[in-house]
PDB file of C-alpha atoms in Angstrom:
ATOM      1  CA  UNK A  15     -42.533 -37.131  48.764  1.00 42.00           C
ATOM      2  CA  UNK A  16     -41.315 -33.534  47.763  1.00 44.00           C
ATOM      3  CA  UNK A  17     -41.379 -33.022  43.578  1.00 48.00           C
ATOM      4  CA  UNK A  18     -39.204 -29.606  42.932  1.00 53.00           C
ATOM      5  CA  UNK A  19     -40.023 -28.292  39.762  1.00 50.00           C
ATOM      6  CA  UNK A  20     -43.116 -30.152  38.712  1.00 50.00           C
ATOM      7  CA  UNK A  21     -46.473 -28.571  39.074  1.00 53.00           C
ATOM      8  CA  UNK A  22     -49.597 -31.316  39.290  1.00 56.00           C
ATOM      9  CA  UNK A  23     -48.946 -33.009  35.971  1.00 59.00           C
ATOM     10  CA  UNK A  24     -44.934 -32.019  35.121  1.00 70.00           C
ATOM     11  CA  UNK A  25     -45.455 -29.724  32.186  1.00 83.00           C
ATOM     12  CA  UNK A  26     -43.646 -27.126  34.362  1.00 88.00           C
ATOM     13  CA  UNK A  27     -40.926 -29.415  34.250  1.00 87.00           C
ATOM     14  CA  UNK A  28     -41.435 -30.234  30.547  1.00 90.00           C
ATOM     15  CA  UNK A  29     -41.254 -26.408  29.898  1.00 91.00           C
ATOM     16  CA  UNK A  30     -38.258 -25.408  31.777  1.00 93.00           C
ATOM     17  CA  UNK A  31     -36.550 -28.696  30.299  1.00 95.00           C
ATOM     18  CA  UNK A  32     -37.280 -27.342  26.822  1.00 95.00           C
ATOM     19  CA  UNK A  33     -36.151 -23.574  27.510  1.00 96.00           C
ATOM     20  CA  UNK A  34     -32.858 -25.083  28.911  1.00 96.00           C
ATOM     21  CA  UNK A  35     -32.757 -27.240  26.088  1.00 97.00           C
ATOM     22  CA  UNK A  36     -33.118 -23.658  24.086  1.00 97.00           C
ATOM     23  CA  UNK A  37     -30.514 -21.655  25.982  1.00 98.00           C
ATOM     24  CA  UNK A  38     -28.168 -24.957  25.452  1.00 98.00           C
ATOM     25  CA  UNK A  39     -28.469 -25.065  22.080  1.00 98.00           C
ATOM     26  CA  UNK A  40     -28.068 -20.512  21.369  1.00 98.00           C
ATOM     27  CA  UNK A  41     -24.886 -20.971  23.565  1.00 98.00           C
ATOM     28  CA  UNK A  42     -23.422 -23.564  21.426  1.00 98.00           C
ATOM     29  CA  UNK A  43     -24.549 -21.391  18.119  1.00 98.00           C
ATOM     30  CA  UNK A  44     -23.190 -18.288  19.685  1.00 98.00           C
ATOM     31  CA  UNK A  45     -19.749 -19.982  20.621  1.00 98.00           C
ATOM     32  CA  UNK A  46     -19.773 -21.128  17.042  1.00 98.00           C
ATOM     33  CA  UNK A  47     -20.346 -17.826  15.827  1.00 98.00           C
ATOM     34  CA  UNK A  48     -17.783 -16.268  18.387  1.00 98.00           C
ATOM     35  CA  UNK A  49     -14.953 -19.152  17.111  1.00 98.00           C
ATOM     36  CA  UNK A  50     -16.175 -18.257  13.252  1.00 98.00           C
ATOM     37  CA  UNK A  51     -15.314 -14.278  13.751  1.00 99.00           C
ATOM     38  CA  UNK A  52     -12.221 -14.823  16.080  1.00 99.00           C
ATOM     39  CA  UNK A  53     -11.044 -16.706  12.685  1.00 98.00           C
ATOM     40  CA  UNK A  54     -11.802 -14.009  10.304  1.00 98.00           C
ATOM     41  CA  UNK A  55     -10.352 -11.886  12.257  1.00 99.00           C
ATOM     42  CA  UNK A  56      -7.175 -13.520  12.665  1.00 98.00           C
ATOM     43  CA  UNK A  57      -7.008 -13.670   9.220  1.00 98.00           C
ATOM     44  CA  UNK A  58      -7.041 -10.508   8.507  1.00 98.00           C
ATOM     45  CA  UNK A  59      -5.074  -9.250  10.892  1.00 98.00           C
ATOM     46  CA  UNK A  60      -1.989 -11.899   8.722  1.00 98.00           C
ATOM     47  CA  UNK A  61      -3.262  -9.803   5.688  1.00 98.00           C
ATOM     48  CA  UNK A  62      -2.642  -6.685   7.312  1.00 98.00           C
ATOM     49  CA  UNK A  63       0.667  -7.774   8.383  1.00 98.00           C
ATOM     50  CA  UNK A  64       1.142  -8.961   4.931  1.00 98.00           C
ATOM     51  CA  UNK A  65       0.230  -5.439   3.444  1.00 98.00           C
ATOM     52  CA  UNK A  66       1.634  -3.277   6.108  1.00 98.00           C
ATOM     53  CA  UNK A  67       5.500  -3.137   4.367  1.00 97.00           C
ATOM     54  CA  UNK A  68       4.108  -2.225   0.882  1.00 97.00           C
ATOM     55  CA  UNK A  69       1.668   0.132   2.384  1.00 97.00           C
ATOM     56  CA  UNK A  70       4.688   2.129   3.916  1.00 97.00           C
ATOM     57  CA  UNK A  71       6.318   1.769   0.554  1.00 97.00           C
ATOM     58  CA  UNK A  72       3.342   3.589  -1.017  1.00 96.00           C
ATOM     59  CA  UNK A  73       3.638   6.233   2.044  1.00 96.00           C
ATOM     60  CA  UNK A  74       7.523   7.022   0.995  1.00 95.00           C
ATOM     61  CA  UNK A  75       6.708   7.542  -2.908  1.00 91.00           C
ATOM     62  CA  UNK A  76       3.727   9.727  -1.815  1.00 92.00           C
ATOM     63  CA  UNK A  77       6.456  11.379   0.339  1.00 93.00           C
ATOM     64  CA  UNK A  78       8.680  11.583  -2.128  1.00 92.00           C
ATOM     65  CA  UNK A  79       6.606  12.999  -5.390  1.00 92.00           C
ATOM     66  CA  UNK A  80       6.578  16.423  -4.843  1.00 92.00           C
ATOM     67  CA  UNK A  81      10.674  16.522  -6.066  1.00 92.00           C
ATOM     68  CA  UNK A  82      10.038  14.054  -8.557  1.00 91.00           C
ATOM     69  CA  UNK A  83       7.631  16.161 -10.303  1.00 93.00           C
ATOM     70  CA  UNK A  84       9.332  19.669  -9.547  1.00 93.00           C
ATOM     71  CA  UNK A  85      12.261  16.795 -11.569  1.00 94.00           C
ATOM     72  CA  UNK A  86      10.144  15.956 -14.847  1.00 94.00           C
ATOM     73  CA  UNK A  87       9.031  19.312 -14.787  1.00 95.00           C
ATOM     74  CA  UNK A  88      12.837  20.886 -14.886  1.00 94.00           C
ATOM     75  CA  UNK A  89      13.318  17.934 -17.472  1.00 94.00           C
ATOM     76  CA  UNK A  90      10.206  18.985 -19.681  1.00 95.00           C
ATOM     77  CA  UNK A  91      11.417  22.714 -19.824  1.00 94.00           C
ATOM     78  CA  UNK A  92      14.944  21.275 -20.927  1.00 93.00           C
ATOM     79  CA  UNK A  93      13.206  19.418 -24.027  1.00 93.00           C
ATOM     80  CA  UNK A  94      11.173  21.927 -24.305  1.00 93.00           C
ATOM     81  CA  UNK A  95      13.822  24.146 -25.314  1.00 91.00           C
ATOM     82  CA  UNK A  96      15.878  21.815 -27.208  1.00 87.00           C
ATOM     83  CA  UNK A  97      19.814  21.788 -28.193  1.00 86.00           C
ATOM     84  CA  UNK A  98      21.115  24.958 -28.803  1.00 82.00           C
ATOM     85  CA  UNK A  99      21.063  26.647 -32.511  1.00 78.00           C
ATOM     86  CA  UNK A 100      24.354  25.508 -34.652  1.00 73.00           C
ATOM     87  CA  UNK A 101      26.523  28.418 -34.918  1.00 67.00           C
ATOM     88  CA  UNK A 102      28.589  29.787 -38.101  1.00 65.00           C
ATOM     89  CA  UNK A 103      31.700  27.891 -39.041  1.00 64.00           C
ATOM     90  CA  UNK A 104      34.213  30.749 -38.337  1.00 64.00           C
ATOM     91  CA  UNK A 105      32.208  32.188 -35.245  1.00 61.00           C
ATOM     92  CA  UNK A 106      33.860  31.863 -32.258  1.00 61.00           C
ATOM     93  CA  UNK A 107      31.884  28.453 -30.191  1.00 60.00           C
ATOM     94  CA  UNK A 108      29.877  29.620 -26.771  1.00 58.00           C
ATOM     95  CA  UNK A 109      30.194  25.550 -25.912  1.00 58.00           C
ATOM     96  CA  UNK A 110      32.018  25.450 -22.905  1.00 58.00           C
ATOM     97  CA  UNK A 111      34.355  22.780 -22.471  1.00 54.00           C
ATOM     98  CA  UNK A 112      33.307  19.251 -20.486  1.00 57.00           C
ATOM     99  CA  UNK A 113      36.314  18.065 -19.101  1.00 54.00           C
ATOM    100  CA  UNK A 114      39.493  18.956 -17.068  1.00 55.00           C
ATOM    101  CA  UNK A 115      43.392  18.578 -18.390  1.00 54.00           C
ATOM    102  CA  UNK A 116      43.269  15.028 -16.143  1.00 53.00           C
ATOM    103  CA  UNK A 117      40.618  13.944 -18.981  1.00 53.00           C
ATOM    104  CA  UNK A 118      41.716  15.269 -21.852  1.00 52.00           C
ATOM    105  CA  UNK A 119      42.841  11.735 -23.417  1.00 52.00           C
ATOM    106  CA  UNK A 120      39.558  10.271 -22.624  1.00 51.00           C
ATOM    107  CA  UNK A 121      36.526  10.176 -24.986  1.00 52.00           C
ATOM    108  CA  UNK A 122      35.247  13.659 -25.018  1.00 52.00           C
ATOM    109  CA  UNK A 123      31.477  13.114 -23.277  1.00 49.00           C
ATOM    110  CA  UNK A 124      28.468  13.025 -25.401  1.00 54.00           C
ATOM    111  CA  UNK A 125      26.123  15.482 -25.413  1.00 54.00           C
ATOM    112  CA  UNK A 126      22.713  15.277 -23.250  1.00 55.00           C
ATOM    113  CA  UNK A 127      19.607  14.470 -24.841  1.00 55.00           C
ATOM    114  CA  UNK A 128      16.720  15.295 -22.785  1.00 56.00           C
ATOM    115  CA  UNK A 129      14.075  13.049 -22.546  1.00 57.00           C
ATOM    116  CA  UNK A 130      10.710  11.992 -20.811  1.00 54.00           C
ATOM    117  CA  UNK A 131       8.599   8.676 -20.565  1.00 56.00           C
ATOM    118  CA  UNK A 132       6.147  10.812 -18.457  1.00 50.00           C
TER     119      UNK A 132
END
């Protein structure tokens, strides 16, 4: 009778049974592994969807800052130099006027104030 595998007293077969028994067993943790990391990155590829619109969002107010402060600076010189000096009862007024004939019945407009929160 032919034995494949087994030396004189079957330990060979005992040994290889165990190292298959081994490999068996590191496959299985490896596929758990691999299924573990598939999920984490499946979940972050939903958070990146989920933080992909207000990432563009910051991307057009980065875009858009370099007016908005050439803006509060323009608005900080206006405060800076304030409303203009009140002039002498009888002098003749340097105000121009706000409004056009069409708008003469209206409210005259008030005047600006200028005015930070920057």
């Amino acid at each position: 009778m032919l034995r494949l595998g087994r030396g004189r007293d079957g330990t060979e077969f005992d040994k290889s049974q165990s190292e298959i028994a081994a490999l068996q067993e590191q496959l299985l943790t490896s596929e758990a592994t691999i299924h573990s990391l598939q999920a984490a990155v499946h979940q972050r590829d939903k958070l990146i969807r989920q933080l992909q619109p207000r990432a563009e969002l910051l991307q057009d107010i980065c875009r858009q800052r370099p007016p908005l402060v050439g803006l509060l600076a323009a608005l900080a010189e206006a405060e800076r130099l304030g409303p203009l000096p009140a002039s002498d009862p009888g002098a003749p007024s340097l105000l121009l006027a706000n409004n056009t004939e069409e708008e003469g019945d209206r409210d005259h407009l008030q005047p600006a104030v200028f005015g930070t929160t920057v």
